[in-house]
Short mmCIF file of C-alpha atoms and ligand atoms in Angstrom, two decimals:
data_model
loop_
_atom_site.label_atom_id
_atom_site.label_comp_id
_atom_site.label_asym_id
_atom_site.label_seq_id
_atom_site.Cartn_x
_atom_site.Cartn_y
_atom_site.Cartn_z
CA UNK A 1 84.04 201.22 72.56
CA UNK A 2 87.26 203.40 71.48
CA UNK A 3 86.51 205.87 74.29
CA UNK A 4 86.07 203.12 76.84
CA UNK A 5 89.31 201.28 75.99
CA UNK A 6 91.36 204.96 75.98
CA UNK A 7 90.30 205.70 79.65
CA UNK A 8 90.89 202.24 80.60
CA UNK A 9 94.46 203.02 79.41
CA UNK A 10 94.78 206.41 80.90
CA UNK A 11 93.79 204.91 84.23
CA UNK A 12 96.42 202.18 84.13
CA UNK A 13 98.88 205.07 83.66
CA UNK A 14 97.61 206.91 86.21
CA UNK A 15 97.59 204.24 88.84
CA UNK A 16 101.20 203.65 87.85
CA UNK A 17 102.29 207.22 88.28
CA UNK A 18 103.06 206.52 91.73
CA UNK A 19 106.03 204.30 90.80
CA UNK A 20 107.33 206.73 88.35
CA UNK A 21 109.87 204.57 86.62
CA UNK A 22 110.59 205.17 83.06
CA UNK A 23 110.34 201.65 82.30
CA UNK A 24 106.81 201.21 83.53
CA UNK A 25 105.67 204.40 81.75
CA UNK A 26 107.25 202.90 78.60
CA UNK A 27 105.27 199.63 79.20
CA UNK A 28 102.19 201.69 79.77
CA UNK A 29 102.43 203.73 77.08
CA UNK A 30 102.93 200.45 74.73
CA UNK A 31 100.11 198.76 76.34
CA UNK A 32 98.13 201.79 75.47
CA UNK A 33 99.18 201.72 72.12
CA UNK A 34 98.40 198.05 71.82
CA UNK A 35 95.04 198.55 73.19
CA UNK A 36 94.23 201.31 70.99
CA UNK A 37 95.37 199.03 68.02
CA UNK A 38 93.51 196.13 68.97
CA UNK A 39 90.65 198.42 69.72
CA UNK A 40 90.63 199.82 66.23
CA UNK A 41 90.94 196.52 64.79
CA UNK A 42 87.95 195.34 66.29
CA UNK A 43 86.06 198.21 65.52
CA UNK A 44 87.01 197.86 61.68
CA UNK A 45 86.08 194.52 61.88
CA UNK A 46 82.61 194.99 63.55
CA UNK A 47 82.08 197.77 60.97
CA UNK A 48 82.81 195.65 58.13
CA UNK A 49 80.90 192.65 59.58
CA UNK A 50 77.99 195.27 59.96
CA UNK A 51 78.43 196.67 56.48
CA UNK A 52 78.14 193.05 55.25
CA UNK A 53 75.07 192.36 57.32
CA UNK A 54 73.45 195.46 55.70
CA UNK A 55 74.67 194.43 51.96
CA UNK A 56 72.81 190.99 52.74
CA UNK A 57 70.14 192.54 53.85
CA UNK A 58 69.69 194.81 50.98
CA UNK A 59 70.41 192.21 48.84
CA UNK A 60 67.78 189.80 50.30
CA UNK A 61 65.02 192.76 49.99
CA UNK A 62 65.72 193.56 46.43
CA UNK A 63 65.70 189.91 45.66
CA UNK A 64 62.37 189.37 47.34
CA UNK A 65 61.21 192.74 45.50
CA UNK A 66 61.87 190.99 42.17
CA UNK A 67 60.23 187.72 43.02
CA UNK A 68 57.17 189.84 44.14
CA UNK A 69 57.18 191.83 40.76
CA UNK A 70 57.43 188.39 39.07
CA UNK A 71 54.69 187.17 40.48
CA UNK A 72 52.68 190.52 40.39
CA UNK A 73 53.72 190.43 36.39
CA UNK A 74 52.40 186.88 35.95
CA UNK A 75 49.20 187.48 37.88
CA UNK A 76 48.58 190.50 35.61
CA UNK A 77 49.48 188.49 32.48
CA UNK A 78 47.10 185.82 33.64
CA UNK A 79 44.20 188.41 34.27
CA UNK A 80 44.82 190.71 31.22
CA UNK A 81 44.60 187.35 29.04
CA UNK A 82 41.58 186.09 30.57
CA UNK A 83 39.94 189.43 30.50
CA UNK A 84 40.67 189.79 26.70
CA UNK A 85 39.62 186.35 25.79
CA UNK A 86 36.31 186.08 27.30
CA UNK A 87 35.02 188.85 25.15
CA UNK A 88 36.83 187.98 22.16
CA UNK A 89 35.44 184.38 22.17
CA UNK A 90 32.20 185.88 21.74
CA UNK A 91 33.20 188.16 19.02
CA UNK A 92 35.02 185.57 17.20
CA UNK A 93 32.29 182.91 17.83
CA UNK A 94 29.41 185.18 16.96
CA UNK A 95 30.92 186.72 13.76
CA UNK A 96 31.62 183.15 12.58
CA UNK A 97 27.48 182.43 13.37
CA UNK A 98 26.66 185.74 11.58
CA UNK A 99 28.68 184.32 8.25
CA UNK A 100 26.62 181.23 7.91
CA UNK A 101 23.48 183.44 7.80
CA UNK A 102 21.88 184.86 4.69
CA UNK A 103 24.10 187.95 4.02
CA UNK A 104 24.44 190.56 1.34
CA UNK A 105 27.79 191.40 -0.08
CA UNK A 106 28.22 194.28 1.86
CA UNK A 107 27.32 192.68 4.87
CA UNK A 108 29.35 189.78 4.22
CA UNK A 109 32.62 192.30 3.64
CA UNK A 110 31.82 193.46 7.14
CA UNK A 111 31.75 190.25 8.78
CA UNK A 112 34.71 189.35 7.24
CA UNK A 113 36.57 192.42 8.50
CA UNK A 114 35.36 191.41 12.01
CA UNK A 115 36.75 187.84 11.71
CA UNK A 116 40.40 188.98 10.31
CA UNK A 117 40.49 191.79 13.20
CA UNK A 118 39.49 189.07 15.87
CA UNK A 119 41.84 186.51 14.76
CA UNK A 120 44.68 189.49 14.12
CA UNK A 121 43.84 190.19 18.27
CA UNK A 122 44.02 186.53 18.90
CA UNK A 123 47.54 186.15 17.55
CA UNK A 124 48.94 189.21 19.40
CA UNK A 125 47.46 188.04 22.43
CA UNK A 126 49.28 184.65 22.02
CA UNK A 127 52.72 186.12 21.18
CA UNK A 128 52.65 188.08 24.46
CA UNK A 129 51.66 185.19 26.55
CA UNK A 130 54.43 183.05 24.82
CA UNK A 131 57.01 185.69 25.57
CA UNK A 132 55.98 185.58 29.28
CA UNK A 133 56.29 181.91 29.04
CA UNK A 134 59.74 182.01 27.46
CA UNK A 135 60.65 184.36 30.05
CA UNK A 136 59.62 182.08 33.04
CA UNK A 137 61.04 178.52 31.65
CA UNK A 138 57.48 177.39 31.20
CA UNK A 139 57.55 177.04 27.23
CA UNK A 140 59.09 173.79 26.45
CA UNK A 141 59.86 171.78 23.31
CA UNK A 142 57.80 168.82 22.50
CA UNK A 143 59.63 166.59 19.94
CA UNK A 144 57.33 164.24 18.32
CA UNK A 145 57.50 162.65 14.90
CA UNK A 146 55.84 164.62 12.30
CA UNK A 147 55.48 164.70 8.43
CA UNK A 148 57.75 167.90 7.90
CA UNK A 149 56.97 167.78 3.68
CA UNK A 150 52.99 167.95 4.66
CA UNK A 151 53.62 170.51 6.95
CA UNK A 152 55.22 172.76 4.45
CA UNK A 153 52.86 171.92 1.42
CA UNK A 154 50.06 172.79 4.16
CA UNK A 155 51.68 176.01 5.13
CA UNK A 156 51.85 176.98 1.05
CA UNK A 157 48.30 176.15 0.69
CA UNK A 158 47.19 178.35 3.82
CA UNK A 159 49.01 181.44 2.47
CA UNK A 160 48.19 181.30 -1.57
CA UNK A 161 45.22 182.96 -1.10
CA UNK A 162 46.35 185.99 0.56
CA UNK A 163 49.65 186.05 -1.49
CA UNK A 164 47.25 186.17 -4.65
CA UNK A 165 45.21 189.06 -3.24
CA UNK A 166 48.23 191.37 -3.68
CA UNK A 167 49.44 189.58 -6.96
CA UNK A 168 52.57 187.44 -5.52
CA UNK A 169 53.36 184.17 -6.55
CA UNK A 170 54.32 181.90 -3.72
CA UNK A 171 56.25 178.87 -4.53
CA UNK A 172 57.47 175.83 -2.49
CA UNK A 173 60.79 173.85 -3.04
CA UNK A 174 61.52 170.92 -1.20
CA UNK A 175 65.11 168.87 -1.33
CA UNK A 176 64.69 165.56 -2.42
CA UNK A 177 67.11 164.51 0.56
CA UNK A 178 64.59 165.94 2.96
CA UNK A 179 62.55 162.67 4.60
CA UNK A 180 58.88 162.68 4.95
CA UNK A 181 58.95 162.68 8.50
CA UNK A 182 61.43 163.90 11.24
CA UNK A 183 61.48 164.27 15.31
CA UNK A 184 60.90 167.86 16.26
CA UNK A 185 58.41 170.42 17.50
CA UNK A 186 55.98 170.91 14.64
CA UNK A 187 53.81 173.42 16.49
CA UNK A 188 56.89 175.87 16.93
CA UNK A 189 57.94 175.53 13.46
CA UNK A 190 54.67 176.29 12.23
CA UNK A 191 54.71 179.10 14.45
CA UNK A 192 57.61 180.51 13.18
CA UNK A 193 57.15 179.82 9.60
CA UNK A 194 53.64 181.20 9.66
CA UNK A 195 55.09 184.45 11.31
CA UNK A 196 57.85 184.78 8.83
CA UNK A 197 55.89 183.70 5.38
CA UNK A 198 53.14 186.40 6.84
CA UNK A 199 55.72 189.16 6.81
CA UNK A 200 56.84 188.30 3.29
CA UNK A 201 53.28 188.43 2.23
CA UNK A 202 52.62 191.37 4.05
CA UNK A 203 55.75 193.30 2.66
CA UNK A 204 55.48 192.37 -0.88
CA UNK A 205 53.10 193.47 -3.53
CA UNK A 206 53.25 192.42 -7.22
CA UNK A 207 56.08 190.12 -6.65
CA UNK A 208 57.25 186.65 -5.69
CA UNK A 209 57.83 184.80 -2.51
CA UNK A 210 59.54 181.77 -2.58
CA UNK A 211 59.86 179.31 0.14
CA UNK A 212 62.61 176.33 0.47
CA UNK A 213 63.62 173.45 2.46
CA UNK A 214 67.05 171.95 2.21
CA UNK A 215 69.25 169.67 3.81
CA UNK A 216 72.59 171.29 4.99
CA UNK A 217 74.10 168.62 7.40
CA UNK A 218 73.26 164.90 7.54
CA UNK A 219 74.89 163.36 10.53
CA UNK A 220 74.36 159.95 12.22
CA UNK A 221 71.19 160.62 13.96
CA UNK A 222 70.69 164.33 13.18
CA UNK A 223 69.49 166.29 9.94
CA UNK A 224 69.81 170.09 9.86
CA UNK A 225 67.29 171.70 8.02
CA UNK A 226 67.50 175.52 6.54
CA UNK A 227 64.16 176.85 5.71
CA UNK A 228 64.34 179.87 3.47
CA UNK A 229 62.16 182.59 2.59
CA UNK A 230 62.55 184.92 0.27
CA UNK A 231 60.50 187.83 -0.95
CA UNK A 232 60.91 190.48 -3.74
CA UNK A 233 59.28 193.00 -1.32
CA UNK A 234 60.07 196.51 0.06
CA UNK A 235 63.16 194.89 2.29
CA UNK A 236 64.68 196.44 5.17
CA UNK A 237 67.15 199.68 5.49
CA UNK A 238 70.53 198.29 6.20
CA UNK A 239 70.46 200.34 9.74
CA UNK A 240 67.64 198.59 10.82
CA UNK A 241 68.75 194.99 9.85
CA UNK A 242 70.45 194.12 13.54
CA UNK A 243 67.52 195.39 15.15
CA UNK A 244 64.63 193.47 13.56
CA UNK A 245 65.25 190.65 16.20
CA UNK A 246 65.08 192.95 19.23
CA UNK A 247 61.84 192.63 21.32
CA UNK A 248 59.34 195.27 20.84
CA UNK A 249 61.59 196.92 18.00
CA UNK A 250 59.34 198.02 14.98
CA UNK A 251 61.24 198.53 11.70
CA UNK A 252 60.34 202.25 11.67
CA UNK A 253 58.43 203.78 13.96
CA UNK A 254 55.96 204.76 11.45
CA UNK A 255 55.65 201.24 9.72
CA UNK A 256 53.26 200.19 12.38
CA UNK A 257 50.67 202.90 10.64
CA UNK A 258 51.26 201.30 7.25
CA UNK A 259 51.75 197.54 8.01
CA UNK A 260 51.17 196.91 11.75
CA UNK A 261 52.50 194.23 13.88
CA UNK A 262 56.67 193.43 13.75
CA UNK A 263 57.26 194.43 17.28
CA UNK A 264 56.79 190.96 18.79
CA UNK A 265 56.60 188.46 15.76
CA UNK A 266 60.34 188.14 14.98
CA UNK A 267 61.72 188.45 18.52
CA UNK A 268 59.75 185.49 19.57
CA UNK A 269 60.53 183.48 16.09
CA UNK A 270 64.19 184.06 17.27
CA UNK A 271 63.74 182.70 20.84
CA UNK A 272 61.53 179.94 19.61
CA UNK A 273 64.09 178.81 17.33
CA UNK A 274 67.16 179.33 19.84
CA UNK A 275 65.10 176.98 22.28
CA UNK A 276 65.06 174.09 19.52
CA UNK A 277 69.07 174.92 19.01
CA UNK A 278 68.67 176.60 15.66
CA UNK A 279 69.47 179.76 14.36
CA UNK A 280 67.92 182.55 12.27
CA UNK A 281 69.37 185.26 10.11
CA UNK A 282 68.18 187.93 7.56
CA UNK A 283 69.39 189.29 4.45
CA UNK A 284 68.09 192.24 2.74
CA UNK A 285 68.25 194.98 0.21
CA UNK A 286 65.88 197.71 0.58
CA UNK A 287 63.43 197.94 -2.20
CA UNK A 288 64.49 194.60 -3.72
CA UNK A 289 63.63 192.24 -0.78
CA UNK A 290 64.18 190.20 1.97
CA UNK A 291 65.60 186.69 2.81
CA UNK A 292 65.03 184.65 6.39
CA UNK A 293 67.06 181.69 6.80
CA UNK A 294 66.39 179.39 9.47
CA UNK A 295 68.33 176.48 10.35
CA UNK A 296 66.88 173.68 12.64
CA UNK A 297 68.33 170.61 13.80
CA UNK A 298 65.94 167.32 13.50
CA UNK A 299 66.39 163.93 14.90
CA UNK A 300 65.78 161.39 12.02
CA UNK A 301 62.79 159.29 12.26
CA UNK A 302 62.75 155.80 11.80
CA UNK A 303 62.23 154.82 8.30
CA UNK A 304 59.42 152.64 7.09
CA UNK A 305 57.53 154.42 10.09
CA UNK A 306 54.76 156.30 8.22
CA UNK A 307 53.42 159.23 10.35
CA UNK A 308 50.25 157.83 12.13
CA UNK A 309 47.20 160.09 11.19
CA UNK A 310 44.33 160.63 13.81
CA UNK A 311 41.52 158.74 13.38
CA UNK A 312 39.33 161.02 11.92
CA UNK A 313 36.27 158.52 11.94
CA UNK A 314 33.04 160.57 12.57
CA UNK A 315 30.56 160.09 15.44
CA UNK A 316 27.26 158.98 13.41
CA UNK A 317 24.24 161.18 13.79
CA UNK A 318 22.12 158.91 15.60
CA UNK A 319 24.71 158.65 18.52
CA UNK A 320 25.49 162.34 18.54
CA UNK A 321 21.44 162.93 19.10
CA UNK A 322 21.62 160.51 21.91
CA UNK A 323 24.75 162.26 23.26
CA UNK A 324 24.29 165.13 25.83
CA UNK A 325 27.09 167.43 26.74
CA UNK A 326 27.29 169.55 30.13
CA UNK A 327 28.33 173.31 29.55
CA UNK A 328 29.49 174.55 32.56
CA UNK A 329 29.98 178.29 31.91
CA UNK A 330 29.47 181.24 33.83
CA UNK A 331 29.36 184.13 30.90
CA UNK A 332 25.94 184.25 29.27
CA UNK A 333 27.15 184.88 25.85
CA UNK A 334 29.59 182.32 25.90
CA UNK A 335 27.10 180.10 27.03
CA UNK A 336 24.96 180.54 24.26
CA UNK A 337 27.51 180.53 21.86
CA UNK A 338 28.83 177.02 23.28
CA UNK A 339 24.75 175.79 22.87
CA UNK A 340 24.43 177.29 19.30
CA UNK A 341 27.52 174.85 18.38
CA UNK A 342 26.53 172.01 19.97
CA UNK A 343 23.29 172.33 18.58
CA UNK A 344 24.48 172.64 14.95
CA UNK A 345 26.43 169.57 15.69
CA UNK A 346 23.50 167.66 16.37
CA UNK A 347 24.57 167.14 20.17
CA UNK A 348 22.10 167.41 23.26
CA UNK A 349 23.21 169.63 26.07
CA UNK A 350 22.31 171.48 29.17
CA UNK A 351 23.90 174.45 30.67
CA UNK A 352 25.15 175.25 34.50
CA UNK A 353 26.12 178.64 35.19
CA UNK A 354 28.80 177.25 38.07
CA UNK A 355 30.48 174.37 39.46
CA UNK A 356 27.88 174.07 42.28
CA UNK A 357 25.14 173.84 40.01
CA UNK A 358 27.09 171.57 37.63
CA UNK A 359 27.49 169.16 40.58
CA UNK A 360 23.52 169.18 41.20
CA UNK A 361 22.76 168.41 37.66
CA UNK A 362 25.17 165.73 37.33
CA UNK A 363 23.45 164.09 40.39
CA UNK A 364 19.96 164.61 38.61
CA UNK A 365 20.75 163.33 35.24
CA UNK A 366 23.37 161.32 32.88
CA UNK A 367 25.87 163.38 30.73
CA UNK A 368 28.47 161.75 28.59
CA UNK A 369 31.08 164.67 28.41
CA UNK A 370 31.63 168.07 30.03
CA UNK A 371 32.80 171.43 28.84
CA UNK A 372 34.26 173.20 32.06
CA UNK A 373 35.25 176.65 32.09
CA UNK A 374 37.78 177.76 34.93
CA UNK A 375 36.81 180.95 36.32
CA UNK A 376 33.34 181.12 37.94
CA UNK A 377 31.53 182.28 40.95
CA UNK A 378 30.51 179.99 43.72
CA UNK A 379 32.94 177.21 42.58
CA UNK A 380 35.50 177.28 39.95
CA UNK A 381 36.42 174.62 37.25
CA UNK A 382 39.27 173.01 39.07
CA UNK A 383 37.26 172.42 42.47
CA UNK A 384 34.10 171.10 40.21
CA UNK A 385 36.17 168.75 38.34
CA UNK A 386 37.85 167.45 41.63
CA UNK A 387 34.22 166.93 43.16
CA UNK A 388 32.78 165.42 40.17
CA UNK A 389 35.91 162.91 40.03
CA UNK A 390 35.49 162.17 43.64
CA UNK A 391 31.77 162.05 44.22
CA UNK A 392 30.23 161.48 40.94
CA UNK A 393 32.17 160.05 37.96
CA UNK A 394 35.56 159.11 37.48
CA UNK A 395 35.60 158.73 34.06
CA UNK A 396 33.31 161.02 32.01
CA UNK A 397 35.34 163.23 29.87
CA UNK A 398 36.03 166.70 31.20
CA UNK A 399 37.59 169.19 28.57
CA UNK A 400 38.53 172.74 29.78
CA UNK A 401 37.35 175.36 28.09
CA UNK A 402 38.99 178.52 29.50
CA UNK A 403 40.25 182.10 28.64
CA UNK A 404 43.05 181.02 31.42
CA UNK A 405 45.53 180.63 28.31
CA UNK A 406 48.95 181.06 30.03
CA UNK A 407 51.55 178.36 29.33
CA UNK A 408 51.62 175.57 31.64
CA UNK A 409 47.47 175.98 32.26
CA UNK A 410 46.91 172.70 30.29
CA UNK A 411 49.41 170.94 32.88
CA UNK A 412 47.40 172.35 35.46
CA UNK A 413 43.71 171.45 34.13
CA UNK A 414 44.95 167.90 33.34
CA UNK A 415 46.39 167.55 36.87
CA UNK A 416 42.83 168.27 38.57
CA UNK A 417 41.54 165.77 36.49
CA UNK A 418 40.56 167.12 33.28
CA UNK A 419 41.16 165.10 30.24
CA UNK A 420 41.60 167.69 27.71
CA UNK A 421 41.94 171.51 27.25
CA UNK A 422 41.06 173.93 24.46
CA UNK A 423 41.78 177.82 24.85
CA UNK A 424 39.11 180.32 24.36
CA UNK A 425 38.62 182.01 21.85
CA UNK A 426 37.62 178.62 20.61
CA UNK A 427 38.22 177.32 17.03
CA UNK A 428 35.22 175.47 16.08
CA UNK A 429 36.88 172.94 14.19
CA UNK A 430 39.25 172.17 16.89
CA UNK A 431 36.42 172.13 19.50
CA UNK A 432 34.59 169.67 17.55
CA UNK A 433 37.50 167.30 16.76
CA UNK A 434 38.30 167.02 20.55
CA UNK A 435 34.53 166.45 21.38
CA UNK A 436 34.73 163.48 19.03
CA UNK A 437 37.87 162.28 20.09
CA UNK A 438 37.04 161.93 23.63
CA UNK A 439 33.39 160.45 22.86
CA UNK A 440 35.24 157.59 20.34
CA UNK A 441 37.48 156.73 23.23
CA UNK A 442 34.95 156.91 26.06
CA UNK A 443 31.77 156.95 25.11
CA UNK A 444 31.16 155.83 21.55
CA UNK A 445 31.17 151.80 22.11
CA UNK A 446 28.95 152.15 24.99
CA UNK A 447 26.21 153.93 23.21
CA UNK A 448 26.56 151.63 20.07
CA UNK A 449 25.56 148.87 22.59
CA UNK A 450 22.78 150.64 23.49
CA UNK A 451 21.50 151.19 20.37
MN1 LIG B 501 34.22 182.13 33.14
#
């Protein structure tokens, strides 16, 4: 482009050479200069424009790459979770069944070890998934009214046995000003305190663990509660104190060998507390003990509003035996496990290995409740539920029972028309109470009228 302009200027000069007046020559030179300058300006403008385009293009590409890698990561997490949970469901479920059979003391110990390891593995998977949920903004805080004093008492009971095993005392003090109930997320509070009390028990031997709850601020609608977990355990070296809330950080690289864990729990606890606008800090002396202090704001519950306990009324045996539950599940071991459980609880059942067969079975005979796996060949749980709702039965309780346990999965199941959700590995008591709840809601009155 520059070359063309320069040539054009030169041509102008040459064609005017005939006149050979100094004035025109000067004008010609000036004109040439002006042309050259503007050409330069245009060139520079074009160049910078092109550069900007290039940068924008690169930005677009890198943004797309980031988005893609997030999607790939999510998909990987979902698959990993599913692939681990499916066999884990069988391991935990069958070791539970094994424990109920006649065993000698040595065998009992082995089964115990299996159960503990299964539970530990499950907690790790849950932590990893929670992390991915926080990163993707899927984890939300669910504030509801809950009995905060009851929660703390339950936690103490839960850890008493473990504390005694290591010759520790575990005491609890709840300040008188703390009301019976507040409005907040009890699940997340429990998750954090279980992690921190669990650590205290893990790192203390022949010592004391003291849990307390105090009211530190009492404003119009908000009450700030400080929870402290103080132990007389091994403590944390000063140089590690500021790093213990970092993700994947272990206190020492060799502590994983003696104590395990620690990599994710505290980092997750911190994130969960911050999601609730709270804070967590730690004080520790190596060799003397550690104290974690968590402060969380809660909305005050209206006084004289007793915490409503869920109706735990049982489903009578004569009605259980008349109830038929359809297990829709492709994994052979998990089919067997669910069958064993339902038989133990006195329910009738049938098994469909995929959604299509479930539809056939439902057309052929009557069921009262469905346990629905999600990932299955031929027809998955989402499709099966949609078809059942559209073609066969709009109201039968369908409980998703799935190894798909990413945050947000429950909402997805409900959106497809299921009534409730339970993650694999299934906790037996949880499954039974869920079944009872939905039978009471939908089926019980009808069965009672029939009988
Ligand atoms: Mn499956």
